[in-house]
mmCIF file of C-alpha atoms in Angstrom:
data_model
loop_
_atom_site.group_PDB
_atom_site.id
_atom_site.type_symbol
_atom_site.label_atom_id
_atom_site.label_comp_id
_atom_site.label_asym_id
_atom_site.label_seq_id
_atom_site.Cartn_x
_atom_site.Cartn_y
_atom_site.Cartn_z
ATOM 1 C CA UNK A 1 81.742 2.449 67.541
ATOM 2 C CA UNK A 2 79.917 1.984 70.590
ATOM 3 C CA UNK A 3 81.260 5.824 71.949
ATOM 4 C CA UNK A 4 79.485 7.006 68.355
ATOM 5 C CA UNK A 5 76.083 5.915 69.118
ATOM 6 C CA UNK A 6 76.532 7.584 72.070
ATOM 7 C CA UNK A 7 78.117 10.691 71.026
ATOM 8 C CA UNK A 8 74.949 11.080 68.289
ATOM 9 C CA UNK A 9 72.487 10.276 70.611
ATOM 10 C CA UNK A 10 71.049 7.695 69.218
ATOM 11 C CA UNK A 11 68.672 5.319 70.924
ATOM 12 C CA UNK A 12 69.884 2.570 72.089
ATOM 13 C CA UNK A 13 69.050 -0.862 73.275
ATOM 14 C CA UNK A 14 71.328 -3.353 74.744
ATOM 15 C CA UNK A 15 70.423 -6.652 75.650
ATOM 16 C CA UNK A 16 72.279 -8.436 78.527
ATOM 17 C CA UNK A 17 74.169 -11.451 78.226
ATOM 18 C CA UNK A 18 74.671 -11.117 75.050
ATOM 19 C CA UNK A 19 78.174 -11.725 74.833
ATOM 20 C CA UNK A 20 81.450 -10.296 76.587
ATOM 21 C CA UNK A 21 81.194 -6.540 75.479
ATOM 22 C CA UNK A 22 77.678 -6.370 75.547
ATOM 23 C CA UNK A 23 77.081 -7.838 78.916
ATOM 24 C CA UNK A 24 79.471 -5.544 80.282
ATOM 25 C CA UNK A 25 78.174 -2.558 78.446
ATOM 26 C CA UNK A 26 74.624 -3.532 80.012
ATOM 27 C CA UNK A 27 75.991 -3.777 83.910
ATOM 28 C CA UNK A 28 78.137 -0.210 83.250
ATOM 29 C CA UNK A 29 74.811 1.135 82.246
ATOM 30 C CA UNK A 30 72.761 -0.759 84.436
ATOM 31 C CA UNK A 31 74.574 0.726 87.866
ATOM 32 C CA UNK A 32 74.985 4.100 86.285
ATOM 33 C CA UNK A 33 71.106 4.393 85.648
ATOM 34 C CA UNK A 34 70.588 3.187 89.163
ATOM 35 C CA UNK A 35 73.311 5.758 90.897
ATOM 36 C CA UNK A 36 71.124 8.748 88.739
ATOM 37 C CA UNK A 37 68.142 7.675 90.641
ATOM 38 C CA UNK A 38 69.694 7.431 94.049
ATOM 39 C CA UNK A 39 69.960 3.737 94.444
ATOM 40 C CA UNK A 40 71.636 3.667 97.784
ATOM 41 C CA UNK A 41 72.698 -0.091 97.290
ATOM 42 C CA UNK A 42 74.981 0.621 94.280
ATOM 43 C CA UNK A 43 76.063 4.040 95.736
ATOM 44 C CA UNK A 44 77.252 2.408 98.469
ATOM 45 C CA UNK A 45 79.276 0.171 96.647
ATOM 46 C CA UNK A 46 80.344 2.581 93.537
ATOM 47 C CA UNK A 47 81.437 5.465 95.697
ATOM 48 C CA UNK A 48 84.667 6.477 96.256
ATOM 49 C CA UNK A 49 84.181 6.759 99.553
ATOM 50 C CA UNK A 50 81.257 4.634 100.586
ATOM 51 C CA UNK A 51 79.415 8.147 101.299
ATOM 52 C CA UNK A 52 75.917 7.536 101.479
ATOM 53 C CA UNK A 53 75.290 11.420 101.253
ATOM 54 C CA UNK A 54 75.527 11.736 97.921
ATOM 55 C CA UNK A 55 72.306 9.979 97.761
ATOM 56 C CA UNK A 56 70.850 13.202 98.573
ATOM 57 C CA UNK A 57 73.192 14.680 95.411
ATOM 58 C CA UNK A 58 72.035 15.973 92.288
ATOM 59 C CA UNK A 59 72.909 13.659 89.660
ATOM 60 C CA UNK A 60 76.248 14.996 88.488
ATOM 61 C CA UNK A 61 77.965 14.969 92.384
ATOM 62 C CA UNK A 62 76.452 11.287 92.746
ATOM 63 C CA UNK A 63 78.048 10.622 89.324
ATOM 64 C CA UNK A 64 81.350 12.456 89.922
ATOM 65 C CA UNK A 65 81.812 10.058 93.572
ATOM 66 C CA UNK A 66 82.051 7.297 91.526
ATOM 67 C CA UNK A 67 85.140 4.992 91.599
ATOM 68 C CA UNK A 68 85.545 4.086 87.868
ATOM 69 C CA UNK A 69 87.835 1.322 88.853
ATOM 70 C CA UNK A 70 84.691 -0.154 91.266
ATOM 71 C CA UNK A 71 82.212 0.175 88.574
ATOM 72 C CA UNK A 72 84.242 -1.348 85.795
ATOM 73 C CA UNK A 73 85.016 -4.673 88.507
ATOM 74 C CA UNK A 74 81.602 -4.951 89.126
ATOM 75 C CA UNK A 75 80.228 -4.803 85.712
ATOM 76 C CA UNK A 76 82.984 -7.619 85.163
ATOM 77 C CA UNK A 77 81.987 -9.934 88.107
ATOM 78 C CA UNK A 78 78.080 -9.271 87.025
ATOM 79 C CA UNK A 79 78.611 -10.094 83.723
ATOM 80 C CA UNK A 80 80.330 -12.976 84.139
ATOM 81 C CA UNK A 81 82.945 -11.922 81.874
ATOM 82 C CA UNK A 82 86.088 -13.899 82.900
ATOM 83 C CA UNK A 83 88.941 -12.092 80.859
ATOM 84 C CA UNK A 84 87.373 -8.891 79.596
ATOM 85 C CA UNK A 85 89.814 -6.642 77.786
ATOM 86 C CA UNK A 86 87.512 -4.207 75.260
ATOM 87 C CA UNK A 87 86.425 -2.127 79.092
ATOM 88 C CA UNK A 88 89.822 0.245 80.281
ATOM 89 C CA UNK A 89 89.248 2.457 83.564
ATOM 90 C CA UNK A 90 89.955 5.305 80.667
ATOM 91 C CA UNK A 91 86.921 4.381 78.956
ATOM 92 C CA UNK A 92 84.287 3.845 81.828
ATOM 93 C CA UNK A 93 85.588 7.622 83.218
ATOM 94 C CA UNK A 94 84.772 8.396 79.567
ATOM 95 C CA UNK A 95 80.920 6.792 79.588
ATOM 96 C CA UNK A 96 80.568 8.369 83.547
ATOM 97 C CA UNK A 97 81.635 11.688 82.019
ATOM 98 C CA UNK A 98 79.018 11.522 79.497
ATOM 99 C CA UNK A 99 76.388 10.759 81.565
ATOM 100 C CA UNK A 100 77.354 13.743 83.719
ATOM 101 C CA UNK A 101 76.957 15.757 80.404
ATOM 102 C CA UNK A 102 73.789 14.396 79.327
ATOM 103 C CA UNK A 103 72.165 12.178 82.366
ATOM 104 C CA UNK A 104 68.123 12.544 80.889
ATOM 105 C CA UNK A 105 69.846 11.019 77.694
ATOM 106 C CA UNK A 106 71.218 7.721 80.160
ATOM 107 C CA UNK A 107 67.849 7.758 82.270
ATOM 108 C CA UNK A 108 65.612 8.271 79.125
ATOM 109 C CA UNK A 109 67.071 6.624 75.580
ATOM 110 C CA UNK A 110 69.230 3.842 76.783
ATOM 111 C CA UNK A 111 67.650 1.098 77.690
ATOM 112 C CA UNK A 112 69.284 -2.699 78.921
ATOM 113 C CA UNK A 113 67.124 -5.060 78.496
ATOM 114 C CA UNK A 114 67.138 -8.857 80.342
ATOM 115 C CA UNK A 115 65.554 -11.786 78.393
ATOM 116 C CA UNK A 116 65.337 -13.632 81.008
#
């Protein structure tokens, strides 16, 4: 279901710790928002590689250096979310491939929100 919203574009608001899937959902989005805008800290730590140059990337080669595996173990650890089963490394290469495809969508319509 959540894939759908995406897939139609719909906006889309999700608030963090929420629960399990949705506090994971908001980290995912959270560090893939902040490697579009060239957030050295999390490029750094998402990248393949540890390659700070793709700082200087357009979005899709900063996207693309990604490690899906890092960015699905830290949206687990920031989340708090101690046995998390609804992510796969399939379906964060999935969400990282669709922000390649549409990144103004990621950057512009979704939105996490943090009540505290």
């Amino acid at each position: 279901a959540f894939f759908k919203i995406l897939e139609a574009a719909m906006p889309t608001v999700i608030v963090k710790h929420s629960g399990s899937f949705p506090s994971v959902v908001a980290e995912l989005l959270s560090a893939l928002v902040a490697v579009m805008q060239g957030n050295e800290r999390f490029i750094k730590k998402l990248s393949s590689t540890g390659d700070l140059s793709l700082r200087g990337a357009d979005i899709s080669k900063r996207l693309a250096g990604i490690s899906a595996n890092a960015l699905l173990t830290h949206a687990v650890q920031e989340a708090g979310v101690p046995q998390q089963k609804q992510w796969t490394v399939v379906d964060v290469v999935r969400l990282i491939d669709m922000c390649k495809q549409h990144p103004r969508f990621f950057l512009e319509t979704v939105r996490v929100v943090d009540p505290f």
